[in-house]
Amino acid sequence: MTIRLGVPSKGRLMEKTFDWFGARGLSLRKRGNDREYAGVVEGIDGVELALLSAGEIPRELAAGRLHLGVTGSDLVREKVAGWDLRLRELAPMGFGGADLVIAVPQGWVDVDTLDDFDAVASAFRRSHGFRLRIATKYHRLTREFLREHGVADYQLVDSQGATEGVVRNETAEAISDITSTGETLRANGLKILSDGLIHSSQATLFKSNSADWSDAHRATLDALEDRLGI
């Protein structure tokens, strides 16, 4: 019986994940050519490597088809309802960091906080006859955050492309998006609300509570956690 470990299949997230495990004495590598989505774990028995997109890994963990997976903490919270009941964080990994934030036009000089934003949203609805639009790819996280802070007069619109550009294109009045430095937001005439941080994300190793955890699986997990020092 093997534990299935899902990791990002390409790019810097894959490389950083391989490096993180390598620094702890486990070698992760692709099997065969770059088009294959299976891999090899060396340095411990009973662990099978699956290469998936970072966006697929949360759903596979929640469904129990992966025992363990590496993905962004933002993706888990966005894609898995009740994630903290269905998954467990084993280790933050210290890379892939970015913040999910609420950003508004720099021209809104009197809007700095969520209270300010709430007032603007109410005034916008009264004057325009429809709710202020917030473009995002993170509907669940944004909705929950705004509900917690009492902001109600808005509508979420799905962002299919570069979210930072929608305000200039007049398809939304504000955005909720991931940023590492804020430079792209500023370049597009946007500013982050002073209390508009929704979630600070990073790559994280998660455990599925829904997967088959036989005694053999648990023994392998214990050995893996010892090797990783978690």
PDB file of N, CA, C and O in Angstrom, residues 133-137 139 155-160 166 171-174:
ATOM      1  N   ARG A 133     -19.004  46.438  -8.839  1.00  0.00           N
ATOM      2  CA  ARG A 133     -18.458  45.164  -9.310  1.00  0.00           C
ATOM      3  C   ARG A 133     -17.029  44.968  -8.805  1.00  0.00           C
ATOM      4  O   ARG A 133     -16.187  45.860  -8.929  1.00  0.00           O
ATOM      5  N   ILE A 134     -16.775  43.789  -8.260  1.00  0.00           N
ATOM      6  CA  ILE A 134     -15.426  43.386  -7.850  1.00  0.00           C
ATOM      7  C   ILE A 134     -15.024  42.191  -8.711  1.00  0.00           C
ATOM      8  O   ILE A 134     -15.668  41.138  -8.665  1.00  0.00           O
ATOM      9  N   ALA A 135     -13.978  42.356  -9.491  1.00  0.00           N
ATOM     10  CA  ALA A 135     -13.503  41.268 -10.355  1.00  0.00           C
ATOM     11  C   ALA A 135     -12.538  40.384  -9.569  1.00  0.00           C
ATOM     12  O   ALA A 135     -11.662  40.880  -8.852  1.00  0.00           O
ATOM     13  N   THR A 136     -12.695  39.072  -9.706  1.00  0.00           N
ATOM     14  CA  THR A 136     -11.826  38.156  -8.961  1.00  0.00           C
ATOM     15  C   THR A 136     -11.893  36.751  -9.527  1.00  0.00           C
ATOM     16  O   THR A 136     -12.854  36.388 -10.215  1.00  0.00           O
ATOM     17  N   LYS A 137     -10.876  35.973  -9.230  1.00  0.00           N
ATOM     18  CA  LYS A 137     -10.898  34.529  -9.444  1.00  0.00           C
ATOM     19  C   LYS A 137     -11.167  33.794  -8.129  1.00  0.00           C
ATOM     20  O   LYS A 137     -11.272  32.568  -8.120  1.00  0.00           O
ATOM     21  N   HIS A 139     -13.799  33.736  -5.601  1.00  0.00           N
ATOM     22  CA  HIS A 139     -15.145  34.104  -5.184  1.00  0.00           C
ATOM     23  C   HIS A 139     -15.425  33.728  -3.732  1.00  0.00           C
ATOM     24  O   HIS A 139     -15.967  34.543  -2.970  1.00  0.00           O
ATOM     25  N   GLN A 155     -21.178  43.155  -6.138  1.00  0.00           N
ATOM     26  CA  GLN A 155     -21.353  41.905  -6.870  1.00  0.00           C
ATOM     27  C   GLN A 155     -19.985  41.437  -7.335  1.00  0.00           C
ATOM     28  O   GLN A 155     -19.119  42.247  -7.685  1.00  0.00           O
ATOM     29  N   LEU A 156     -19.771  40.142  -7.320  1.00  0.00           N
ATOM     30  CA  LEU A 156     -18.526  39.576  -7.811  1.00  0.00           C
ATOM     31  C   LEU A 156     -18.686  39.224  -9.283  1.00  0.00           C
ATOM     32  O   LEU A 156     -19.695  38.650  -9.686  1.00  0.00           O
ATOM     33  N   VAL A 157     -17.697  39.595 -10.073  1.00  0.00           N
ATOM     34  CA  VAL A 157     -17.673  39.220 -11.485  1.00  0.00           C
ATOM     35  C   VAL A 157     -16.414  38.395 -11.720  1.00  0.00           C
ATOM     36  O   VAL A 157     -15.351  38.687 -11.167  1.00  0.00           O
ATOM     37  N   ASP A 158     -16.566  37.373 -12.524  1.00  0.00           N
ATOM     38  CA  ASP A 158     -15.445  36.451 -12.741  1.00  0.00           C
ATOM     39  C   ASP A 158     -14.399  37.089 -13.628  1.00  0.00           C
ATOM     40  O   ASP A 158     -14.707  37.694 -14.655  1.00  0.00           O
ATOM     41  N   SER A 159     -13.142  36.954 -13.224  1.00  0.00           N
ATOM     42  CA  SER A 159     -12.027  37.454 -14.014  1.00  0.00           C
ATOM     43  C   SER A 159     -11.377  36.287 -14.736  1.00  0.00           C
ATOM     44  O   SER A 159     -10.854  35.365 -14.099  1.00  0.00           O
ATOM     45  N   GLN A 160     -11.395  36.320 -16.052  1.00  0.00           N
ATOM     46  CA  GLN A 160     -10.828  35.238 -16.846  1.00  0.00           C
ATOM     47  C   GLN A 160      -9.377  35.497 -17.249  1.00  0.00           C
ATOM     48  O   GLN A 160      -8.646  34.568 -17.552  1.00  0.00           O
ATOM     49  N   VAL A 166      -8.921  45.145 -15.294  1.00  0.00           N
ATOM     50  CA  VAL A 166     -10.364  45.268 -15.517  1.00  0.00           C
ATOM     51  C   VAL A 166     -10.910  46.637 -15.131  1.00  0.00           C
ATOM     52  O   VAL A 166     -11.892  47.104 -15.714  1.00  0.00           O
ATOM     53  N   THR A 171     -14.706  47.219 -16.732  1.00  0.00           N
ATOM     54  CA  THR A 171     -15.566  46.049 -16.550  1.00  0.00           C
ATOM     55  C   THR A 171     -15.748  45.714 -15.066  1.00  0.00           C
ATOM     56  O   THR A 171     -16.456  44.772 -14.728  1.00  0.00           O
ATOM     57  N   ALA A 172     -15.089  46.480 -14.188  1.00  0.00           N
ATOM     58  CA  ALA A 172     -15.282  46.358 -12.743  1.00  0.00           C
ATOM     59  C   ALA A 172     -14.782  47.641 -12.101  1.00  0.00           C
ATOM     60  O   ALA A 172     -14.010  48.399 -12.701  1.00  0.00           O
ATOM     61  N   GLU A 173     -15.244  47.881 -10.867  1.00  0.00           N
ATOM     62  CA  GLU A 173     -14.827  49.080 -10.129  1.00  0.00           C
ATOM     63  C   GLU A 173     -13.696  48.791  -9.147  1.00  0.00           C
ATOM     64  O   GLU A 173     -12.992  49.704  -8.709  1.00  0.00           O
ATOM     65  N   ALA A 174     -13.522  47.525  -8.763  1.00  0.00           N
ATOM     66  CA  ALA A 174     -12.482  47.129  -7.813  1.00  0.00           C
ATOM     67  C   ALA A 174     -12.103  45.686  -8.114  1.00  0.00           C
ATOM     68  O   ALA A 174     -12.760  45.005  -8.911  1.00  0.00           O
TER      69      ALA A 174
END
